[in-house]
Amino acid sequence: MISTQKRKLGSSNLEVSAIGLGCMGMSHGYGPAADKKEMVALIRKAVERGITFFDTAQVYGPFTNEELVGEALAPFHGQVIIATKFGINLDNRGQQVVDSQPEYIKQSAEDSLRRLKVDAIDLFYQHRVDPQVPIEEVAGAVKDLISEGKVKHFGLSEAGVQTIRRAHAVQPVTAVQSEYSLWWRRPEEQLLPTLEELGIGLVPFSPLGKGFLTGNIDVNTAFDNSDFRNIVPRFTPEARKANMALVDLLRKVAERKKKATPAQIALAWLLAQKPWIVPIPGTRKLERLEENIGAVAVELTSEDLREIDSAASQITIQGARYPENLEKRVDL
């Protein structure tokens, strides 16, 4: 399975594969880190299969995920796009804190360049909005890095529309990364219209609902102690039971589409929303990687899309998407 479809992120000239690869879960968040050699091999397989867009962040690991991505993609410089993120620091207890002071942004860029083994960062996102630092200062710091040739494109993650507008006025924003999927559709209210107006691409993270929309998780699925889904309200057994209705809908559509899977329908649905949307599902497994790439070939008719929308609108998703303390860090 080789994916040759490309998409441009908004009105920028940043062209990437229609589906990217989110690398966070290889070393952070979903249980113990995977074997580094195996993940290097998996990332390189992704390149062979046509994926050119890879997503990481300094705080994943922390720091080890950037090193992994840097090592894996070193042979492919100039052929792939690497996105990373700044703006979350670690305090003296090892706790994550938002920090987008301009001097820290510039230091972060130097650190990321070193770990990623690149001369310039293709896409540099502010990981979370810092309420202590005006977004104009953040955009100005990235603008300086772009003029120095250390960064090529500026991005924001989980930013609200007013923040996006203010940042974009100082330094054009190429892409916004936000959670978006059939079980988190808040971006449709204000974010998508704003991005369309400004010519900014959308990079949905968790496009498969942190694995739930694949259909491989049920009420009895047990997660490793270090898997953050254990603290996500949407993953309590009661919520999972109620939310299976969405998976059943995906399964029903998949059965009609000759060998498609629920995950492929979920990704195909996202791709059908706008031509400037590029989801970044993550995985540690080659067969899942190939399944995700296969979503590009799944064509949903306008009738399919109407049916999905109509049925999904009857389903009330149970459970918050983050614990309350993490949701507070989101500028929506």
mmCIF file of C-alpha atoms in Angstrom:
data_model
loop_
_atom_site.group_PDB
_atom_site.id
_atom_site.type_symbol
_atom_site.label_atom_id
_atom_site.label_comp_id
_atom_site.label_asym_id
_atom_site.label_seq_id
_atom_site.Cartn_x
_atom_site.Cartn_y
_atom_site.Cartn_z
ATOM 1 C CA MET A 1 0.000 0.000 0.000
ATOM 2 C CA ILE A 2 1.635 3.237 -1.173
ATOM 3 C CA SER A 3 -0.112 6.554 -0.752
ATOM 4 C CA THR A 4 0.742 9.148 -3.358
ATOM 5 C CA GLN A 5 -2.032 11.617 -2.566
ATOM 6 C CA LYS A 6 -0.791 15.000 -1.396
ATOM 7 C CA ARG A 7 -2.497 17.973 0.201
ATOM 8 C CA LYS A 8 -1.508 21.582 0.795
ATOM 9 C CA LEU A 9 -1.957 22.997 4.268
ATOM 10 C CA GLY A 10 -4.126 26.031 3.606
ATOM 11 C CA SER A 11 -2.873 28.632 1.163
ATOM 12 C CA SER A 12 0.755 27.985 2.119
ATOM 13 C CA ASN A 13 3.106 26.101 -0.154
ATOM 14 C CA LEU A 14 3.522 23.346 2.437
ATOM 15 C CA GLU A 15 2.586 20.135 0.633
ATOM 16 C CA VAL A 16 2.369 16.891 2.596
ATOM 17 C CA SER A 17 0.939 13.398 2.254
ATOM 18 C CA ALA A 18 -2.854 13.336 2.727
ATOM 19 C CA ILE A 19 -2.343 11.388 5.952
ATOM 20 C CA GLY A 20 0.584 12.006 8.275
ATOM 21 C CA LEU A 21 2.020 9.964 11.122
ATOM 22 C CA GLY A 22 1.677 11.100 14.722
ATOM 23 C CA CYS A 23 4.728 9.782 16.552
ATOM 24 C CA MET A 24 3.870 10.689 20.168
ATOM 25 C CA GLY A 25 2.529 7.266 21.145
ATOM 26 C CA MET A 26 5.804 5.582 20.235
ATOM 27 C CA SER A 27 7.427 7.030 23.346
ATOM 28 C CA HIS A 28 4.770 8.805 25.392
ATOM 29 C CA GLY A 29 1.231 8.572 26.668
ATOM 30 C CA TYR A 30 0.103 5.106 25.669
ATOM 31 C CA GLY A 31 1.939 2.892 28.126
ATOM 32 C CA PRO A 32 5.698 2.169 28.208
ATOM 33 C CA ALA A 33 7.777 3.485 25.315
ATOM 34 C CA ALA A 34 8.093 1.103 22.392
ATOM 35 C CA ASP A 35 11.423 -0.385 21.308
ATOM 36 C CA LYS A 36 13.409 2.385 19.614
ATOM 37 C CA LYS A 37 14.833 0.200 16.835
ATOM 38 C CA GLU A 38 11.381 -1.072 15.962
ATOM 39 C CA MET A 39 9.968 2.461 15.850
ATOM 40 C CA VAL A 40 12.839 3.718 13.677
ATOM 41 C CA ALA A 41 12.021 0.876 11.277
ATOM 42 C CA LEU A 42 8.301 1.706 11.382
ATOM 43 C CA ILE A 43 8.864 5.407 10.615
ATOM 44 C CA ARG A 44 11.096 4.444 7.686
ATOM 45 C CA LYS A 45 8.412 2.028 6.432
ATOM 46 C CA ALA A 46 5.987 4.948 6.540
ATOM 47 C CA VAL A 47 8.284 6.939 4.241
ATOM 48 C CA GLU A 48 8.522 3.962 1.858
ATOM 49 C CA ARG A 49 4.738 3.849 1.763
ATOM 50 C CA GLY A 50 4.397 7.492 0.804
ATOM 51 C CA ILE A 51 3.940 9.290 4.119
ATOM 52 C CA THR A 52 5.870 12.557 4.105
ATOM 53 C CA PHE A 53 4.443 14.294 7.200
ATOM 54 C CA PHE A 54 5.637 13.385 10.710
ATOM 55 C CA ASP A 55 4.514 14.924 13.988
ATOM 56 C CA THR A 56 6.450 15.100 17.244
ATOM 57 C CA ALA A 57 6.997 17.520 20.160
ATOM 58 C CA GLN A 58 9.708 18.310 22.659
ATOM 59 C CA VAL A 59 7.617 17.233 25.610
ATOM 60 C CA TYR A 60 6.867 13.761 24.208
ATOM 61 C CA GLY A 61 9.101 11.511 26.222
ATOM 62 C CA PRO A 62 10.122 14.207 27.227
ATOM 63 C CA PHE A 63 12.652 14.818 24.444
ATOM 64 C CA THR A 64 13.104 11.166 23.419
ATOM 65 C CA ASN A 65 10.422 11.313 20.729
ATOM 66 C CA GLU A 66 12.192 14.105 18.843
ATOM 67 C CA GLU A 67 15.424 12.104 19.025
ATOM 68 C CA LEU A 68 13.641 9.026 17.672
ATOM 69 C CA VAL A 69 12.073 10.953 14.788
ATOM 70 C CA GLY A 70 15.392 12.674 14.056
ATOM 71 C CA GLU A 71 17.255 9.384 13.855
ATOM 72 C CA ALA A 72 14.575 7.655 11.794
ATOM 73 C CA LEU A 73 14.255 10.421 9.223
ATOM 74 C CA ALA A 74 17.933 11.383 8.924
ATOM 75 C CA PRO A 75 18.270 9.493 5.589
ATOM 76 C CA PHE A 76 15.296 11.353 4.104
ATOM 77 C CA HIS A 77 16.185 15.022 4.575
ATOM 78 C CA GLY A 78 14.518 17.117 1.902
ATOM 79 C CA GLN A 79 11.914 14.427 1.204
ATOM 80 C CA VAL A 80 9.803 14.705 4.363
ATOM 81 C CA ILE A 81 8.172 17.371 6.526
ATOM 82 C CA ILE A 82 8.727 17.231 10.293
ATOM 83 C CA ALA A 83 6.464 19.171 12.633
ATOM 84 C CA THR A 84 7.447 19.726 16.250
ATOM 85 C CA LYS A 85 6.172 21.890 19.084
ATOM 86 C CA PHE A 86 7.446 24.367 21.648
ATOM 87 C CA GLY A 87 5.799 26.006 24.626
ATOM 88 C CA ILE A 88 5.636 23.339 27.313
ATOM 89 C CA ASN A 89 8.489 23.291 29.809
ATOM 90 C CA LEU A 90 9.208 21.043 32.785
ATOM 91 C CA ASP A 91 9.344 22.535 36.262
ATOM 92 C CA ASN A 92 11.764 21.329 38.962
ATOM 93 C CA ARG A 93 9.361 18.507 39.876
ATOM 94 C CA GLY A 94 9.189 17.309 36.288
ATOM 95 C CA GLN A 95 5.631 18.645 35.880
ATOM 96 C CA GLN A 96 4.598 20.149 32.551
ATOM 97 C CA VAL A 97 4.028 23.908 32.545
ATOM 98 C CA VAL A 98 3.191 26.186 29.624
ATOM 99 C CA ASP A 99 6.054 28.534 28.773
ATOM 100 C CA SER A 100 6.173 30.620 25.617
ATOM 101 C CA GLN A 101 8.571 33.333 26.723
ATOM 102 C CA PRO A 102 10.363 34.441 23.530
ATOM 103 C CA GLU A 103 13.804 33.484 24.866
ATOM 104 C CA TYR A 104 12.500 29.994 25.720
ATOM 105 C CA ILE A 105 11.003 29.638 22.224
ATOM 106 C CA LYS A 106 14.375 30.442 20.681
ATOM 107 C CA GLN A 107 16.188 28.030 22.981
ATOM 108 C CA SER A 108 13.577 25.378 22.195
ATOM 109 C CA ALA A 109 14.198 25.816 18.482
ATOM 110 C CA GLU A 110 17.938 25.244 18.947
ATOM 111 C CA ASP A 111 17.254 22.141 21.044
ATOM 112 C CA SER A 112 14.782 20.742 18.509
ATOM 113 C CA LEU A 113 17.139 21.371 15.589
ATOM 114 C CA ARG A 114 19.791 19.362 17.419
ATOM 115 C CA ARG A 115 17.522 16.458 18.377
ATOM 116 C CA LEU A 116 15.849 16.297 14.963
ATOM 117 C CA LYS A 117 19.226 16.512 13.176
ATOM 118 C CA VAL A 118 17.921 19.150 10.763
ATOM 119 C CA ASP A 119 19.025 22.619 9.640
ATOM 120 C CA ALA A 120 15.496 24.044 9.793
ATOM 121 C CA ILE A 121 12.232 23.023 11.461
ATOM 122 C CA ASP A 122 9.588 22.568 8.771
ATOM 123 C CA LEU A 123 6.585 23.383 10.981
ATOM 124 C CA PHE A 124 6.933 24.798 14.505
ATOM 125 C CA TYR A 125 3.740 24.787 16.560
ATOM 126 C CA GLN A 126 3.041 26.509 19.837
ATOM 127 C CA HIS A 127 1.958 23.420 21.770
ATOM 128 C CA ARG A 128 -0.504 25.213 24.052
ATOM 129 C CA VAL A 129 -1.397 28.880 24.349
ATOM 130 C CA ASP A 130 0.453 30.600 27.208
ATOM 131 C CA PRO A 131 -1.915 33.062 28.939
ATOM 132 C CA GLN A 132 1.105 34.899 30.406
ATOM 133 C CA VAL A 133 2.632 35.799 27.027
ATOM 134 C CA PRO A 134 0.756 37.848 24.410
ATOM 135 C CA ILE A 135 0.379 35.747 21.267
ATOM 136 C CA GLU A 136 1.877 38.642 19.262
ATOM 137 C CA GLU A 137 5.168 38.123 21.130
ATOM 138 C CA VAL A 138 5.046 34.396 20.414
ATOM 139 C CA ALA A 139 4.393 35.011 16.709
ATOM 140 C CA GLY A 140 7.159 37.631 16.681
ATOM 141 C CA ALA A 141 9.672 35.177 18.149
ATOM 142 C CA VAL A 142 8.788 32.579 15.500
ATOM 143 C CA LYS A 143 8.956 35.264 12.806
ATOM 144 C CA ASP A 144 12.538 35.975 13.924
ATOM 145 C CA LEU A 145 13.364 32.265 13.690
ATOM 146 C CA ILE A 146 11.868 32.141 10.182
ATOM 147 C CA SER A 147 13.931 35.148 9.078
ATOM 148 C CA GLU A 148 17.034 33.416 10.489
ATOM 149 C CA GLY A 149 16.238 30.305 8.417
ATOM 150 C CA LYS A 150 15.782 28.085 11.483
ATOM 151 C CA VAL A 151 12.024 27.589 11.028
ATOM 152 C CA LYS A 152 10.007 27.398 7.805
ATOM 153 C CA HIS A 153 6.364 27.498 8.950
ATOM 154 C CA PHE A 154 4.483 28.638 12.065
ATOM 155 C CA GLY A 155 1.673 26.606 13.630
ATOM 156 C CA LEU A 156 -0.629 26.719 16.666
ATOM 157 C CA SER A 157 -2.106 23.815 18.611
ATOM 158 C CA GLU A 158 -5.523 23.879 20.333
ATOM 159 C CA ALA A 159 -5.737 27.656 19.924
ATOM 160 C CA GLY A 160 -8.978 29.625 19.905
ATOM 161 C CA VAL A 161 -10.030 31.657 16.876
ATOM 162 C CA GLN A 162 -9.183 35.079 18.332
ATOM 163 C CA THR A 163 -5.699 33.862 19.250
ATOM 164 C CA ILE A 164 -5.263 32.492 15.734
ATOM 165 C CA ARG A 165 -6.312 35.806 14.166
ATOM 166 C CA ARG A 166 -3.938 37.819 16.353
ATOM 167 C CA ALA A 167 -1.007 35.495 15.683
ATOM 168 C CA HIS A 168 -1.730 35.356 11.944
ATOM 169 C CA ALA A 169 -1.594 39.167 11.736
ATOM 170 C CA VAL A 170 2.036 39.106 12.967
ATOM 171 C CA GLN A 171 3.318 35.944 11.268
ATOM 172 C CA PRO A 172 1.107 33.959 8.870
ATOM 173 C CA VAL A 173 0.001 30.697 10.462
ATOM 174 C CA THR A 174 0.381 27.720 8.114
ATOM 175 C CA ALA A 175 -1.467 25.099 10.167
ATOM 176 C CA VAL A 176 -3.491 24.676 13.320
ATOM 177 C CA GLN A 177 -3.443 21.353 15.117
ATOM 178 C CA SER A 178 -6.548 20.482 17.082
ATOM 179 C CA GLU A 179 -8.413 17.386 18.072
ATOM 180 C CA TYR A 180 -11.086 16.676 15.460
ATOM 181 C CA SER A 181 -12.924 13.469 14.697
ATOM 182 C CA LEU A 182 -16.418 12.062 14.597
ATOM 183 C CA TRP A 183 -16.416 12.047 18.391
ATOM 184 C CA TRP A 184 -15.036 15.582 18.872
ATOM 185 C CA ARG A 185 -16.670 17.981 16.436
ATOM 186 C CA ARG A 186 -16.339 21.272 18.294
ATOM 187 C CA PRO A 187 -13.918 22.639 15.620
ATOM 188 C CA GLU A 188 -16.822 22.770 13.162
ATOM 189 C CA GLU A 189 -18.447 25.603 15.120
ATOM 190 C CA GLN A 190 -15.824 28.357 14.777
ATOM 191 C CA LEU A 191 -12.427 26.895 13.974
ATOM 192 C CA LEU A 192 -13.055 25.464 10.489
ATOM 193 C CA PRO A 193 -14.765 28.610 9.138
ATOM 194 C CA THR A 194 -11.932 30.771 10.519
ATOM 195 C CA LEU A 195 -9.220 28.581 9.006
ATOM 196 C CA GLU A 196 -10.999 28.585 5.656
ATOM 197 C CA GLU A 197 -11.247 32.374 5.714
ATOM 198 C CA LEU A 198 -7.575 32.838 6.600
ATOM 199 C CA GLY A 199 -6.177 30.091 4.357
ATOM 200 C CA ILE A 200 -4.783 27.957 7.198
ATOM 201 C CA GLY A 201 -4.593 24.159 7.142
ATOM 202 C CA LEU A 202 -6.006 21.898 9.875
ATOM 203 C CA VAL A 203 -4.053 18.959 11.265
ATOM 204 C CA PRO A 204 -6.422 16.841 13.384
ATOM 205 C CA PHE A 205 -4.740 14.889 16.159
ATOM 206 C CA SER A 206 -6.493 11.884 17.705
ATOM 207 C CA PRO A 207 -8.465 11.462 14.451
ATOM 208 C CA LEU A 208 -9.346 7.950 15.624
ATOM 209 C CA GLY A 209 -10.500 9.053 19.071
ATOM 210 C CA LYS A 210 -7.314 7.869 20.837
ATOM 211 C CA GLY A 211 -7.906 4.434 19.313
ATOM 212 C CA PHE A 212 -11.584 4.121 20.186
ATOM 213 C CA LEU A 213 -12.913 4.645 16.650
ATOM 214 C CA THR A 214 -10.872 1.708 15.338
ATOM 215 C CA GLY A 215 -13.360 -0.678 16.912
ATOM 216 C CA ASN A 216 -10.529 -2.485 18.710
ATOM 217 C CA ILE A 217 -11.416 -1.117 22.160
ATOM 218 C CA ASP A 218 -14.465 -2.250 24.098
ATOM 219 C CA VAL A 219 -15.823 -2.096 27.651
ATOM 220 C CA ASN A 220 -13.441 -4.843 28.790
ATOM 221 C CA THR A 221 -10.236 -3.446 27.276
ATOM 222 C CA ALA A 222 -7.617 -2.916 30.001
ATOM 223 C CA PHE A 223 -4.925 -0.272 29.522
ATOM 224 C CA ASP A 224 -1.408 -0.348 30.936
ATOM 225 C CA ASN A 225 -1.047 1.555 34.239
ATOM 226 C CA SER A 226 0.965 4.286 32.508
ATOM 227 C CA ASP A 227 -1.571 4.751 29.670
ATOM 228 C CA PHE A 228 -3.151 8.198 30.016
ATOM 229 C CA ARG A 229 -6.520 6.904 28.789
ATOM 230 C CA ASN A 230 -6.988 5.548 32.317
ATOM 231 C CA ILE A 231 -7.671 9.127 33.482
ATOM 232 C CA VAL A 232 -9.741 10.250 30.478
ATOM 233 C CA PRO A 233 -13.457 10.484 31.386
ATOM 234 C CA ARG A 234 -14.439 9.366 27.880
ATOM 235 C CA PHE A 235 -12.736 6.021 28.525
ATOM 236 C CA THR A 236 -14.558 4.959 31.684
ATOM 237 C CA PRO A 237 -16.324 1.621 31.138
ATOM 238 C CA GLU A 238 -19.746 3.336 31.216
ATOM 239 C CA ALA A 239 -18.689 5.928 28.636
ATOM 240 C CA ARG A 240 -17.143 3.261 26.407
ATOM 241 C CA LYS A 241 -20.349 1.266 26.508
ATOM 242 C CA ALA A 242 -22.439 4.278 25.464
ATOM 243 C CA ASN A 243 -19.929 5.441 22.841
ATOM 244 C CA MET A 244 -19.866 2.066 21.056
ATOM 245 C CA ALA A 245 -22.882 3.375 19.107
ATOM 246 C CA LEU A 246 -20.472 5.516 17.071
ATOM 247 C CA VAL A 247 -18.222 2.537 16.332
ATOM 248 C CA ASP A 248 -21.276 0.535 15.273
ATOM 249 C CA LEU A 249 -22.129 3.294 12.784
ATOM 250 C CA LEU A 250 -18.599 3.259 11.346
ATOM 251 C CA ARG A 251 -18.713 -0.528 11.130
ATOM 252 C CA LYS A 252 -21.997 -0.431 9.246
ATOM 253 C CA VAL A 253 -20.607 1.981 6.634
ATOM 254 C CA ALA A 254 -17.345 0.010 6.425
ATOM 255 C CA GLU A 255 -19.190 -3.200 5.587
ATOM 256 C CA ARG A 256 -20.647 -1.567 2.484
ATOM 257 C CA LYS A 257 -17.246 -0.339 1.314
ATOM 258 C CA LYS A 258 -15.622 -3.656 0.396
ATOM 259 C CA LYS A 259 -13.029 -4.477 2.985
ATOM 260 C CA ALA A 260 -12.886 -1.040 4.597
ATOM 261 C CA THR A 261 -12.495 -0.862 8.373
ATOM 262 C CA PRO A 262 -14.120 1.461 10.941
ATOM 263 C CA ALA A 263 -10.786 3.319 11.268
ATOM 264 C CA GLN A 264 -10.633 3.884 7.520
ATOM 265 C CA ILE A 265 -14.172 5.256 7.457
ATOM 266 C CA ALA A 266 -13.354 7.612 10.348
ATOM 267 C CA LEU A 267 -10.266 8.920 8.503
ATOM 268 C CA ALA A 268 -12.014 9.073 5.121
ATOM 269 C CA TRP A 269 -14.777 11.113 6.757
ATOM 270 C CA LEU A 270 -12.200 13.638 8.001
ATOM 271 C CA LEU A 271 -10.502 13.833 4.593
ATOM 272 C CA ALA A 272 -13.898 14.493 2.991
ATOM 273 C CA GLN A 273 -14.625 17.518 5.203
ATOM 274 C CA LYS A 274 -12.096 19.908 3.612
ATOM 275 C CA PRO A 275 -9.228 19.521 1.102
ATOM 276 C CA TRP A 276 -6.847 21.248 3.528
ATOM 277 C CA ILE A 277 -7.335 18.787 6.393
ATOM 278 C CA VAL A 278 -4.471 16.344 7.061
ATOM 279 C CA PRO A 279 -5.080 13.900 9.938
ATOM 280 C CA ILE A 280 -2.118 12.414 11.821
ATOM 281 C CA PRO A 281 -3.151 9.059 13.306
ATOM 282 C CA GLY A 282 -0.479 7.454 15.436
ATOM 283 C CA THR A 283 0.446 3.805 15.684
ATOM 284 C CA ARG A 284 3.221 1.426 16.714
ATOM 285 C CA LYS A 285 2.178 -1.338 14.291
ATOM 286 C CA LEU A 286 2.883 -1.770 10.593
ATOM 287 C CA GLU A 287 -0.524 -3.305 9.872
ATOM 288 C CA ARG A 288 -2.256 -0.300 11.461
ATOM 289 C CA LEU A 289 -0.031 2.075 9.501
ATOM 290 C CA GLU A 290 -1.057 0.362 6.281
ATOM 291 C CA GLU A 291 -4.707 0.375 7.334
ATOM 292 C CA ASN A 292 -4.538 4.129 7.966
ATOM 293 C CA ILE A 293 -2.839 4.820 4.640
ATOM 294 C CA GLY A 294 -5.577 2.768 2.978
ATOM 295 C CA ALA A 295 -8.157 5.307 4.159
ATOM 296 C CA VAL A 296 -7.006 7.656 1.388
ATOM 297 C CA ALA A 297 -8.456 5.243 -1.187
ATOM 298 C CA VAL A 298 -11.852 4.968 0.541
ATOM 299 C CA GLU A 299 -14.368 7.150 -1.256
ATOM 300 C CA LEU A 300 -17.367 8.326 0.692
ATOM 301 C CA THR A 301 -20.217 9.567 -1.505
ATOM 302 C CA SER A 302 -22.277 12.609 -0.556
ATOM 303 C CA GLU A 303 -24.976 10.110 0.395
ATOM 304 C CA ASP A 304 -22.549 8.236 2.690
ATOM 305 C CA LEU A 305 -21.544 11.523 4.312
ATOM 306 C CA ARG A 306 -25.157 12.574 4.815
ATOM 307 C CA GLU A 307 -25.945 9.208 6.388
ATOM 308 C CA ILE A 308 -22.949 9.416 8.737
ATOM 309 C CA ASP A 309 -23.828 12.971 9.772
ATOM 310 C CA SER A 310 -27.468 12.143 10.306
ATOM 311 C CA ALA A 311 -26.763 8.998 12.352
ATOM 312 C CA ALA A 312 -23.905 10.624 14.315
ATOM 313 C CA SER A 313 -26.144 13.553 15.265
ATOM 314 C CA GLN A 314 -28.419 11.094 17.090
ATOM 315 C CA ILE A 315 -25.528 9.807 19.219
ATOM 316 C CA THR A 316 -24.573 11.715 22.369
ATOM 317 C CA ILE A 317 -20.917 11.071 23.146
ATOM 318 C CA GLN A 318 -20.424 10.345 26.850
ATOM 319 C CA GLY A 319 -17.509 11.640 28.917
ATOM 320 C CA ALA A 320 -15.193 14.652 28.670
ATOM 321 C CA ARG A 321 -12.235 14.333 26.302
ATOM 322 C CA TYR A 322 -9.688 15.350 28.976
ATOM 323 C CA PRO A 323 -9.585 15.431 32.763
ATOM 324 C CA GLU A 324 -10.585 18.909 33.960
ATOM 325 C CA ASN A 325 -7.060 20.075 34.852
ATOM 326 C CA LEU A 326 -5.842 19.394 31.279
ATOM 327 C CA GLU A 327 -8.894 20.851 29.578
ATOM 328 C CA LYS A 328 -8.146 24.150 31.351
ATOM 329 C CA ARG A 329 -4.953 24.437 29.285
ATOM 330 C CA VAL A 330 -6.913 24.567 26.041
ATOM 331 C CA ASP A 331 -7.644 27.986 24.552
ATOM 332 C CA LEU A 332 -11.004 27.252 22.900
#
